[in-house]
Structures are given as structure tokens and as C-alpha cells.
Amino acid sequence: MAKRHPYHAGNYTPIHTTLKPRPCPSEGAIPEEFLGGHTANTSFVHHDGRVLATNETGPPMRVILPSLKTVGWFTGSRAEGEPTDEKPHPYFGGPGVEGFFKEMTTAHPHVDPQTQEMFLFHATFLAPFVTYSTAKSSFNQTLCLNQPVPGFQGGRIMHDFGVSRKHTVMIDLPVSLDPFNLCRNRPVVEYNWRGQTRFGVFPRYEPEKVEWYTTAPCMIMHTVNTWDEETFNGTRVHLLLCRMNSAAPLYHMGGLEAPNITIPESPECRLYYYQFPPNKENPKQISHQWALSAIPFEFPHVPQRLQMAPTRFVYGNSMRTGDFAEACISNFKVECLVKIDVAALLARGLADPPSQVDGCVDKRSVAEVLTSDDPNDPIKVFTLPDRWYAQECSFVARKDGQSEDDGWLVTYVYDESQLDENGVAPEDSQSELWIIDALEMKEVVARVLLPQRVPYGMHGNWFPEEQVLGQREVERFRK
């Protein structure tokens, strides 16, 4: 810990960029008026010497650590504000207004920890509706932007996807996006409870070879991890994600007016497992799809160095009462951090598979897990004191650690006893950074008092010293 800087960043302090940039040479065909305001406040990712803030309303925005000063748009091959050269550079989207809409990029790019390539998708309401990009790195010069992904029938709301070492998994939810619905007196964003959820699996660099798998309608905001398994019939693909049986949080997270949607009697957001068959195996249907645990589970975390491989542990947020799939996201309070032994629960599930779609391996509630004194329990829960609430956690490995989980979880926490009688945080209230032992999930080993309150946010990330010190050169910042 002593050799790492405590830069734990997320959308806790949103970055607002409202000035028009000087277009990059490759962007000369894009009208400057469409390159202006942008709020990149959903997540942060590190790629090839850049720290990128993300939001679905445009391409990633490069910022600098630790100041969080705005550098400029990341176009797919370089960022505005970086030293220029004379040659043209490929970029997301394309020329004109249509290209502007097609450069809108997922808030959750995936970076291969081995090759350092970054994978992204761009979803809009214009055909072909979803395109796919691979951004190169200093270690791998693969660059392929704006590849169409066949099979989408219209505009879709998509937030995340899965990427393994060899495959990519697109998630086609029954959530349509069509601004022209305004002319029909219908919502721009619609969830179809009678529709279906589809997974499109294709080789990492060949979206034209996508194969589609259908299942019951659901909401998926975040994937957890994706990995491959070689068999004599080809490659089997495994996917972990957070599955909701309610679409209500979609509208609240997007600040949208919720239509008359059906709220399940028991809203659920669980850690789910999906298995897709090898490419030479028939029939082409999902081999397994069931929950690993019944506890509420969202804002998942797998250490970046372990992603795209079959890791043993995943971490995430939970709560003792309520669920992430309930109607009002403003009531979400993260009371617990959770560590799940995926390997143990997968072994149990594959040995005796639960029923497809609605089955579950470990059916205990958070309260029941907390009563366990089994040192080998596959689910461990760290609970905060009453009126203390956390945010998304990040795992920091111990130097020369002896196991995959030998390290710490870091998260921002806030004591709501500081709120005034109206439930408002005073200007002098303060948050803390907690460092929690990840082995046993019981002890807070350090508390760092921050100079101000950190508002509740969505995502967080931990940037080690080498990434902070190794950022690419910047020629100018946005003012």
C-alpha cells in the first residue's frame, strides 16, 4: 500500500466539458458544433497511457490524474489535446450528423490485461444500430473501428457487454431506442416485457460471424467477467453478469420518466452465470443460465489484471434490505460489500444444475449469510455500521500476495448522521476512504478522512502508481 497513490476515481465528481474543442486533424469532416458539450461521468478506464472518462452520450473523454483536468475527446486512435502529427487518424463514427450519432460509445469499454487492446461498441437508433471497435495499444497495433454487428433489428439501449480472450458477447435487451416515437406519442425508450433478451457471441475480431442465443426478457446493466474454455468441439464461452427481473432502475438511472411498467412482486438483481456451447456443437442454445447467489448483487468488480480469465473471486455491492431492481434508485444505499467464491458456486451448480433461467445455487439471504461461521463459506459479507454507506469497491493486491484474494478493498463511505434535519449534507461534512482486508472481509485496516463529502456515485476505479506516472504527454487542456 505504501507505494500506491490513493487515487480512487469514479463519477463521484462528475466532469462537465462545455467548451468547443479544436478538432483533431482526422475529425475535420465532423461539424464542430457536434463536438462541444459532454458530460463524461459514468466510469473511468485506463488504456495505453490514457485515463478515459465515459458516458453513452459520446466517445470517451481523456482526463489527467491526479488533477482530473480535461484533455479532450478520444477518437479511437488518439485524443484531442495530445501532440499532433501530419497524418490523418481513424476515428469513431464518421462524417456529418450521422457520424456524430454513431460515435456514441459504451460507458464500459473492456481492456485486455495481456494485449492492452481496448474493445468498445457504439449503439444508436440509426442502422446498422450497433458497431464495434478495437483500439490499439503500444503492445498491439490492431486497430479496427466502426465494424457493423449484424442481427440488431432497431435502436437499442445497451450499457455493457462481455469480452474474453477470444470472443465478444453483445447483449440485445428488449429495450428499444427510437426518437421518432415522439411523433407517435410513444416513449423514446420502451421496455418490451413480451420480448426477449439475446446474446450475440462472435470471435473477438470478427463481428460478422455473430451467433445469436435467446432467453427470457430481463435487464442487464453490468457484466462481471467473460472467459473461454477449450474443448474438442471448439471454444466454450462463460459469462458472469448482474441480471435484473425489473426494468424500473433503467429509467431512474437515465433520468427518464418511467412509463406504466410492470414491477415484479419480488424484484431481484443477482449474480448470474451463462454458458454458450462450443462453435461446433449443436443445438445452438444457451447451455446453462442460472443465478449463483440469491443476495442482491450489483456494481461488480474483478481486478483488472485477472479479467478475461476464470478468476476465483468477484466483489460487489449489496444491501441488507431492499434490492437494486426496485423502482426508485434514489433509495439505493450500499450497506454491504460482498466477496463471492465463483469457483466454488460454479462447481456446485455444474454438478447439480439448477433450473434454467430462474434457478439459483445458493438461496440464502444476506441475513442468513451473516449468521454463518464457516471459514470456507463461498459468500463473505462486510457490513457497514448503521447509517454508514459505501460505494463501488476496487481490489488492490498485496505485493507478493499469497493468494488471489490477498489484498484490500477500497471504497468511499459516508456517515449520514452528518445530515441535517432536512436530510441535506452540510457543506462541512466529510467522507472517508476505507481500506478493508479482502481475505476475511471483516477488518477495516485504515480509514482516510477526506477534506469534503464525496457524493454517492455509480462506478469507481483504482489507479496504481505506474499508471499515474506513465500517462501520455498532453499538449493542451480544455479550459
Coordinates of C-alpha atoms in Angstrom, one line a residue:
M1 CA 0.0 0.0 0.0
A2 CA 2.8 2.4 0.8
K3 CA 3.9 2.6 -2.8
R4 CA 0.5 3.3 -4.3
H5 CA -1.2 6.7 -4.5
P6 CA -4.8 6.9 -3.2
Y7 CA -6.4 8.0 -6.4
H8 CA -9.8 6.3 -6.3
A9 CA -11.8 7.8 -9.1
G10 CA -15.3 7.4 -10.4
N11 CA -18.3 9.6 -11.3
Y12 CA -18.4 10.8 -7.7
T13 CA -17.3 14.2 -9.0
P14 CA -18.8 14.5 -12.5
I15 CA -16.7 16.0 -15.2
H16 CA -18.5 18.7 -17.2
T17 CA -17.0 19.8 -20.5
T18 CA -18.9 22.5 -22.3
L19 CA -16.4 24.3 -24.5
K20 CA -16.0 23.5 -28.2
P21 CA -12.7 21.8 -28.9
R22 CA -10.2 22.4 -31.7
P23 CA -10.9 19.3 -33.9
C24 CA -8.2 16.7 -34.4
P25 CA -6.9 16.5 -38.0
S26 CA -8.9 13.3 -38.6
E27 CA -12.1 15.0 -37.4
G28 CA -12.2 17.7 -40.0
A29 CA -15.3 16.3 -41.6
I30 CA -17.3 16.4 -38.3
P31 CA -19.2 19.6 -37.8
E32 CA -17.6 21.5 -34.9
E33 CA -21.0 22.2 -33.3
F34 CA -21.4 18.5 -32.7
L35 CA -18.1 18.2 -30.8
G36 CA -19.0 20.5 -28.0
G37 CA -20.7 19.8 -24.6
H38 CA -20.3 16.4 -23.0
T39 CA -20.8 15.0 -19.5
A40 CA -18.5 12.0 -19.1
N41 CA -19.4 10.9 -15.6
T42 CA -20.2 7.2 -15.6
S43 CA -16.9 5.4 -15.3
F44 CA -13.1 5.6 -15.7
V45 CA -10.9 3.3 -17.6
H46 CA -7.1 3.2 -18.2
H47 CA -5.9 2.4 -21.7
D48 CA -2.5 2.8 -23.3
G49 CA -1.3 5.7 -21.1
R50 CA -4.7 7.4 -21.1
V51 CA -7.3 7.7 -18.4
L52 CA -10.7 7.9 -20.1
A53 CA -14.0 9.1 -18.6
T54 CA -17.0 7.5 -20.2
N55 CA -20.7 8.1 -20.9
E56 CA -23.0 6.8 -23.6
T57 CA -23.7 10.3 -25.0
G58 CA -20.4 10.5 -26.9
P59 CA -16.9 9.0 -27.2
P60 CA -14.6 8.7 -24.2
M61 CA -13.1 11.9 -22.8
R62 CA -9.5 11.9 -21.7
V63 CA -8.6 13.4 -18.3
I64 CA -5.3 13.6 -16.4
L65 CA -4.6 12.3 -13.0
P66 CA -4.5 13.4 -10.3
S67 CA -6.0 16.8 -11.1
L68 CA -8.8 15.4 -13.3
K69 CA -8.2 18.2 -15.8
T70 CA -9.9 17.6 -19.1
V71 CA -7.7 16.8 -22.1
G72 CA -10.2 16.1 -24.8
W73 CA -12.1 13.5 -26.8
F74 CA -10.6 10.1 -27.5
T75 CA -11.3 9.4 -31.2
G76 CA -10.3 5.8 -31.3
S77 CA -6.6 6.3 -32.2
R78 CA -5.6 9.5 -30.3
A79 CA -7.0 12.1 -28.0
E80 CA -7.7 15.8 -28.7
G81 CA -5.2 17.8 -26.8
E82 CA -2.3 15.5 -27.4
P83 CA 0.7 16.4 -29.6
T84 CA -0.3 16.3 -33.3
D85 CA 1.3 15.0 -36.4
E86 CA 0.5 15.5 -40.1
K87 CA -1.0 12.1 -40.9
P88 CA -4.8 11.5 -40.7
H89 CA -6.1 9.3 -37.9
P90 CA -9.1 6.9 -38.0
Y91 CA -11.9 7.9 -35.7
F92 CA -15.2 6.7 -34.2
G93 CA -18.4 7.3 -36.1
G94 CA -18.0 9.1 -39.4
P95 CA -18.6 12.5 -41.1
G96 CA -21.6 14.7 -40.5
V97 CA -24.6 14.4 -38.2
E98 CA -25.0 10.7 -38.8
G99 CA -21.4 10.1 -37.8
F100 CA -21.9 12.2 -34.7
F101 CA -24.7 9.8 -33.5
K102 CA -22.6 6.7 -34.4
E103 CA -19.7 7.8 -32.3
M104 CA -21.7 7.3 -29.1
T105 CA -19.7 4.8 -27.1
T106 CA -20.4 2.3 -24.3
A107 CA -19.6 3.6 -20.8
H108 CA -17.9 0.2 -20.2
P109 CA -15.0 -0.4 -22.6
H110 CA -13.0 -3.6 -21.8
V111 CA -9.2 -3.6 -21.9
D112 CA -7.3 -6.9 -22.3
P113 CA -4.8 -7.1 -19.5
Q114 CA -2.4 -9.0 -21.7
T115 CA -2.5 -7.2 -25.1
Q116 CA -3.8 -3.8 -23.7
E117 CA -6.2 -3.6 -26.6
M118 CA -9.5 -1.8 -25.7
F119 CA -12.8 -3.1 -27.0
L120 CA -15.9 -0.8 -27.4
F121 CA -19.3 -0.8 -29.0
H122 CA -21.4 2.1 -30.3
A123 CA -25.2 1.9 -30.1
T124 CA -27.6 4.3 -31.7
F125 CA -31.0 4.4 -33.4
L126 CA -29.5 4.5 -36.9
A127 CA -28.8 1.4 -39.0
P128 CA -26.8 -0.8 -38.6
F129 CA -27.7 0.2 -34.9
V130 CA -24.6 -1.3 -33.3
T131 CA -20.9 -1.1 -34.4
Y132 CA -17.8 -2.5 -32.8
S133 CA -14.3 -1.0 -32.4
T134 CA -10.9 -2.3 -31.3
A135 CA -8.5 0.4 -30.2
K136 CA -4.8 -0.5 -30.4
S137 CA -2.1 -0.2 -27.8
S138 CA 1.6 0.3 -27.7
F139 CA 1.9 -3.5 -27.4
N140 CA -0.6 -4.5 -30.0
Q141 CA -1.1 -2.4 -33.2
T142 CA -4.5 -3.9 -34.0
L143 CA -6.9 -1.1 -34.9
C144 CA -10.4 -1.7 -36.3
L145 CA -13.1 0.9 -35.8
N146 CA -16.8 1.0 -36.6
Q147 CA -17.4 -2.6 -37.7
P148 CA -21.2 -3.4 -38.0
V149 CA -22.6 -6.1 -35.8
P150 CA -25.3 -7.8 -37.9
G151 CA -28.6 -9.0 -36.3
F152 CA -29.9 -5.9 -34.5
Q153 CA -33.4 -5.0 -35.6
G154 CA -33.5 -1.5 -34.3
G155 CA -32.1 1.0 -31.9
R156 CA -31.3 -0.4 -28.5
I157 CA -30.3 0.8 -25.0
M158 CA -27.1 -1.1 -24.2
H159 CA -24.8 -0.3 -21.3
D160 CA -22.2 -3.2 -21.1
F161 CA -21.0 -6.3 -22.9
G162 CA -18.7 -9.2 -22.4
V163 CA -15.2 -9.7 -23.8
S164 CA -13.0 -12.8 -23.3
R165 CA -9.5 -13.5 -24.7
K166 CA -11.1 -14.9 -27.9
H167 CA -14.7 -13.8 -28.0
T168 CA -17.1 -10.9 -27.6
V169 CA -20.6 -11.1 -26.3
M170 CA -23.2 -8.4 -27.2
I171 CA -26.4 -8.2 -25.1
D172 CA -29.5 -7.2 -27.1
L173 CA -32.1 -6.3 -24.4
P174 CA -35.8 -5.7 -25.2
V175 CA -35.3 -2.0 -24.6
S176 CA -35.8 0.0 -27.8
L177 CA -34.4 3.5 -28.5
D178 CA -36.4 5.5 -31.1
P179 CA -36.6 9.3 -31.0
F180 CA -39.2 9.1 -33.8
N181 CA -41.6 7.6 -31.3
L182 CA -42.3 11.2 -30.2
C183 CA -44.2 11.6 -33.4
R184 CA -46.3 8.6 -32.5
N185 CA -47.0 9.8 -28.9
R186 CA -44.9 6.9 -27.5
P187 CA -41.8 6.9 -25.2
V188 CA -38.4 7.3 -26.8
V189 CA -37.2 4.4 -24.6
E190 CA -39.5 1.4 -24.3
Y191 CA -39.1 -1.9 -22.5
N192 CA -41.0 -4.8 -24.1
W193 CA -42.0 -7.3 -21.4
R194 CA -43.2 -9.7 -24.1
G195 CA -39.9 -9.5 -25.9
Q196 CA -36.7 -11.5 -25.4
T197 CA -33.1 -10.9 -24.4
R198 CA -30.5 -12.1 -26.9
F199 CA -26.8 -12.7 -26.6
G200 CA -24.6 -12.3 -29.7
V201 CA -21.4 -14.3 -29.5
F202 CA -18.6 -13.8 -32.1
P203 CA -14.8 -14.2 -32.4
R204 CA -13.1 -11.2 -31.0
Y205 CA -12.2 -9.6 -34.3
E206 CA -15.0 -11.0 -36.5
P207 CA -18.4 -9.5 -35.6
E208 CA -19.7 -10.6 -39.0
K209 CA -19.7 -14.2 -37.6
V210 CA -22.0 -13.4 -34.7
E211 CA -24.3 -16.2 -33.5
W212 CA -27.4 -15.3 -31.5
Y213 CA -28.9 -17.0 -28.4
T214 CA -32.3 -16.1 -27.0
T215 CA -33.6 -16.2 -23.4
A216 CA -36.4 -14.7 -21.3
P217 CA -36.7 -10.9 -21.1
C218 CA -34.6 -9.2 -18.4
M219 CA -32.5 -6.1 -17.7
I220 CA -28.7 -6.3 -17.6
M221 CA -26.7 -3.2 -16.7
H222 CA -23.3 -4.7 -15.9
T223 CA -21.3 -7.8 -16.9
V224 CA -18.8 -9.2 -14.4
N225 CA -16.4 -11.4 -16.3
T226 CA -16.1 -13.4 -19.5
W227 CA -13.7 -16.3 -20.3
D228 CA -13.1 -19.2 -22.7
E229 CA -12.7 -22.9 -22.2
E230 CA -11.2 -25.1 -24.9
T231 CA -12.9 -28.4 -25.8
F232 CA -12.6 -30.9 -28.5
N233 CA -15.6 -29.3 -30.2
G234 CA -14.2 -25.8 -30.1
T235 CA -14.3 -23.0 -27.5
R236 CA -17.0 -22.8 -24.8
V237 CA -17.7 -19.2 -23.6
H238 CA -18.6 -18.4 -20.0
L239 CA -20.2 -15.2 -18.9
L240 CA -21.0 -13.7 -15.4
L241 CA -23.3 -10.7 -15.1
C242 CA -25.8 -8.9 -12.9
R243 CA -29.3 -9.8 -14.0
M244 CA -32.4 -7.9 -13.0
N245 CA -36.0 -9.0 -13.4
S246 CA -37.2 -5.4 -13.4
A247 CA -36.6 -2.6 -15.9
A248 CA -37.5 0.2 -13.4
P249 CA -33.9 1.2 -12.5
L250 CA -33.2 1.8 -16.2
Y251 CA -35.5 4.8 -16.2
H252 CA -34.3 6.2 -12.9
M253 CA -30.6 5.8 -13.8
G254 CA -31.2 7.6 -17.1
G255 CA -33.3 10.4 -15.5
L256 CA -36.2 9.2 -17.7
E257 CA -39.9 9.4 -16.9
A258 CA -40.9 5.8 -16.2
P259 CA -44.0 4.6 -18.2
N260 CA -46.5 2.2 -16.8
I261 CA -44.2 -0.7 -16.4
T262 CA -44.8 -3.9 -14.6
I263 CA -42.8 -4.2 -11.3
P264 CA -42.3 -7.8 -10.2
E265 CA -43.7 -8.8 -6.8
S266 CA -40.2 -9.8 -5.8
P267 CA -37.6 -7.6 -7.6
E268 CA -34.3 -9.3 -8.0
C269 CA -30.8 -8.4 -9.1
R270 CA -28.5 -11.4 -8.9
L271 CA -25.1 -12.7 -10.0
Y272 CA -25.9 -14.9 -13.0
Y273 CA -23.9 -17.5 -14.9
Y274 CA -24.3 -18.1 -18.6
Q275 CA -22.6 -20.8 -20.7
F276 CA -22.5 -20.8 -24.5
P277 CA -21.7 -24.0 -26.4
P278 CA -18.5 -24.6 -28.5
N279 CA -18.9 -23.4 -32.0
K280 CA -19.0 -27.0 -33.4
E281 CA -21.7 -28.2 -31.0
N282 CA -25.4 -28.4 -31.7
P283 CA -28.1 -27.4 -30.9
K284 CA -27.2 -23.7 -30.7
Q285 CA -28.7 -22.8 -27.4
I286 CA -27.5 -21.5 -24.0
S287 CA -26.1 -24.5 -22.1
H288 CA -26.6 -23.0 -18.6
Q289 CA -28.3 -19.9 -17.3
W290 CA -29.0 -19.5 -13.5
A291 CA -28.1 -17.5 -10.5
L292 CA -25.1 -18.3 -8.4
S293 CA -26.5 -16.5 -5.3
A294 CA -29.8 -15.0 -4.3
I295 CA -28.4 -12.0 -2.5
P296 CA -28.7 -8.6 -4.2
F297 CA -25.5 -8.0 -6.2
E298 CA -24.6 -5.1 -8.4
F299 CA -21.6 -2.8 -9.3
P300 CA -19.3 -5.9 -9.7
H301 CA -15.6 -5.8 -9.6
V302 CA -12.9 -8.2 -10.8
P303 CA -9.3 -7.0 -10.6
Q304 CA -8.2 -5.7 -14.0
R305 CA -5.2 -8.0 -14.2
L306 CA -7.4 -11.0 -13.8
Q307 CA -10.2 -10.1 -16.2
M308 CA -11.0 -12.4 -19.2
A309 CA -9.8 -15.4 -17.3
P310 CA -11.6 -17.8 -14.9
T311 CA -11.0 -16.0 -11.6
R312 CA -12.0 -17.5 -8.3
F313 CA -13.4 -14.4 -6.6
V314 CA -15.6 -11.5 -7.6
Y315 CA -16.5 -8.5 -5.4
G316 CA -19.6 -6.2 -5.4
N317 CA -22.2 -4.2 -3.6
S318 CA -25.2 -5.4 -1.7
M319 CA -27.7 -4.4 0.9
R320 CA -29.4 -5.9 3.9
T321 CA -32.9 -4.6 3.0
G322 CA -34.2 -3.9 -0.5
D323 CA -32.8 -4.7 -3.9
F324 CA -31.1 -3.0 -6.8
A325 CA -34.0 -4.0 -9.0
E326 CA -36.6 -1.9 -7.1
A327 CA -38.3 1.0 -8.7
C328 CA -36.6 4.0 -7.1
I329 CA -32.8 4.2 -7.5
S330 CA -32.6 7.2 -5.2
N331 CA -33.3 4.8 -2.3
F332 CA -30.3 2.6 -3.0
K333 CA -28.0 2.6 0.0
V334 CA -25.0 0.3 -0.2
E335 CA -24.8 -1.3 3.3
C336 CA -22.6 -4.2 2.4
L337 CA -19.6 -5.2 0.3
V338 CA -19.6 -8.8 -0.9
K339 CA -16.9 -11.3 -1.9
I340 CA -18.2 -14.4 -3.8
D341 CA -16.2 -17.6 -4.4
V342 CA -17.4 -18.1 -8.0
A343 CA -15.3 -21.2 -8.5
A344 CA -17.0 -23.0 -5.5
L345 CA -20.5 -22.0 -6.5
L346 CA -19.9 -22.9 -10.2
A347 CA -18.7 -26.3 -9.2
R348 CA -21.9 -26.9 -7.2
G349 CA -24.1 -25.6 -9.9
L350 CA -22.5 -27.6 -12.7
A351 CA -22.5 -30.8 -10.6
D352 CA -26.3 -30.3 -9.9
P353 CA -27.6 -27.7 -12.3
P354 CA -30.5 -25.5 -11.0
S355 CA -33.5 -25.0 -13.3
Q356 CA -32.8 -22.8 -16.3
V357 CA -33.4 -19.1 -16.0
D358 CA -35.0 -18.9 -12.6
G359 CA -32.8 -21.4 -10.7
C360 CA -30.2 -20.5 -8.0
V361 CA -27.3 -22.3 -6.5
D362 CA -27.1 -20.5 -3.1
K363 CA -30.5 -19.4 -2.0
R364 CA -29.6 -17.7 1.3
S365 CA -30.4 -14.1 2.1
V366 CA -27.8 -11.6 3.3
A367 CA -29.1 -12.1 6.8
E368 CA -28.6 -15.8 6.6
V369 CA -25.1 -15.5 5.1
L370 CA -24.2 -13.2 8.1
T371 CA -25.1 -15.9 10.6
S372 CA -22.6 -18.3 9.0
D373 CA -19.4 -19.1 11.0
D374 CA -18.0 -21.4 8.2
P375 CA -14.5 -20.1 7.3
N376 CA -14.9 -21.6 3.9
D377 CA -18.3 -20.1 3.2
P378 CA -18.4 -19.2 -0.6
I379 CA -20.0 -15.8 0.3
K380 CA -18.5 -13.4 2.7
V381 CA -20.2 -10.1 3.6
F382 CA -18.7 -7.0 5.1
T383 CA -21.4 -4.8 6.7
L384 CA -21.0 -1.1 7.5
P385 CA -22.3 0.4 10.8
D386 CA -25.8 1.8 10.9
R387 CA -26.2 4.9 8.7
W388 CA -22.8 4.4 7.0
Y389 CA -23.0 3.7 3.3
A390 CA -20.4 2.7 0.7
Q391 CA -19.8 3.0 -3.0
E392 CA -18.4 0.7 -5.6
C393 CA -15.2 -1.0 -4.3
S394 CA -11.9 -1.8 -6.0
F395 CA -9.4 -4.6 -5.1
V396 CA -5.8 -3.7 -4.5
A397 CA -3.4 -6.7 -4.4
R398 CA -0.8 -7.1 -1.7
K399 CA 2.7 -7.0 -3.1
D400 CA 3.9 -10.6 -3.1
G401 CA 0.4 -11.8 -2.1
Q402 CA 0.0 -15.5 -1.4
S403 CA -3.5 -15.9 -3.0
E404 CA -5.8 -14.3 -5.5
D405 CA -7.7 -12.5 -2.7
D406 CA -4.7 -11.4 -0.7
G407 CA -5.1 -7.7 -0.6
W408 CA -7.6 -4.9 0.2
L409 CA -10.9 -3.5 -0.9
V410 CA -11.0 0.3 -1.1
T411 CA -14.2 2.3 -1.2
Y412 CA -15.6 5.7 -0.2
V413 CA -18.0 5.7 2.7
Y414 CA -20.2 8.4 4.3
D415 CA -21.8 8.7 7.7
E416 CA -25.3 10.0 7.3
S417 CA -25.5 11.1 10.9
Q418 CA -23.9 14.3 9.5
L419 CA -27.1 15.1 7.6
D420 CA -29.2 18.0 8.9
E421 CA -32.9 17.7 9.9
N422 CA -33.9 18.0 6.3
G423 CA -31.7 15.2 5.2
V424 CA -29.2 17.6 3.5
A425 CA -25.4 17.2 3.8
P426 CA -23.8 20.3 5.3
E427 CA -21.0 21.9 3.3
D428 CA -18.5 20.9 6.0
S429 CA -19.5 17.2 6.1
Q430 CA -16.8 14.7 5.1
S431 CA -16.5 11.3 3.6
E432 CA -13.8 8.7 4.3
L433 CA -11.8 6.2 2.2
W434 CA -11.9 2.8 3.9
I435 CA -9.3 0.1 3.3
I436 CA -10.8 -3.3 4.1
D437 CA -8.9 -6.6 4.4
A438 CA -10.2 -8.7 1.5
L439 CA -9.1 -12.1 2.9
E440 CA -11.6 -12.3 5.7
M441 CA -13.9 -9.3 4.8
K442 CA -14.2 -8.3 8.5
E443 CA -11.5 -5.7 9.3
V444 CA -11.1 -2.1 8.3
V445 CA -7.3 -1.7 8.3
A446 CA -7.2 2.0 7.6
R447 CA -9.5 5.0 7.4
V448 CA -8.5 8.1 5.5
L449 CA -10.6 11.2 6.4
L450 CA -11.3 13.2 3.3
P451 CA -11.5 17.1 3.2
Q452 CA -15.0 17.0 1.9
R453 CA -18.0 14.8 1.2
V454 CA -17.9 12.6 -1.9
P455 CA -21.5 12.4 -3.3
Y456 CA -22.8 8.9 -3.9
G457 CA -21.9 7.8 -7.4
M458 CA -22.0 4.8 -9.7
H459 CA -18.6 3.5 -10.6
G460 CA -15.1 3.7 -9.1
N461 CA -11.6 2.6 -10.1
W462 CA -8.2 2.3 -8.5
F463 CA -5.1 3.6 -10.5
P464 CA -1.7 2.2 -9.4
E465 CA 1.3 4.4 -9.3
E466 CA 2.7 3.2 -12.6
Q467 CA -0.4 4.2 -14.5
V468 CA -0.5 7.6 -12.9
L469 CA 3.2 8.3 -13.6
G470 CA 3.0 6.8 -17.1
Q471 CA 0.4 9.0 -18.7
R472 CA 0.9 10.2 -22.2
E473 CA 2.1 13.7 -23.0
V474 CA -0.5 16.4 -23.2
E475 CA -0.1 19.5 -25.4
R476 CA -3.1 21.4 -24.1
F477 CA -6.0 21.1 -21.8
R478 CA -9.6 22.3 -22.2
K479 CA -10.1 25.5 -20.1

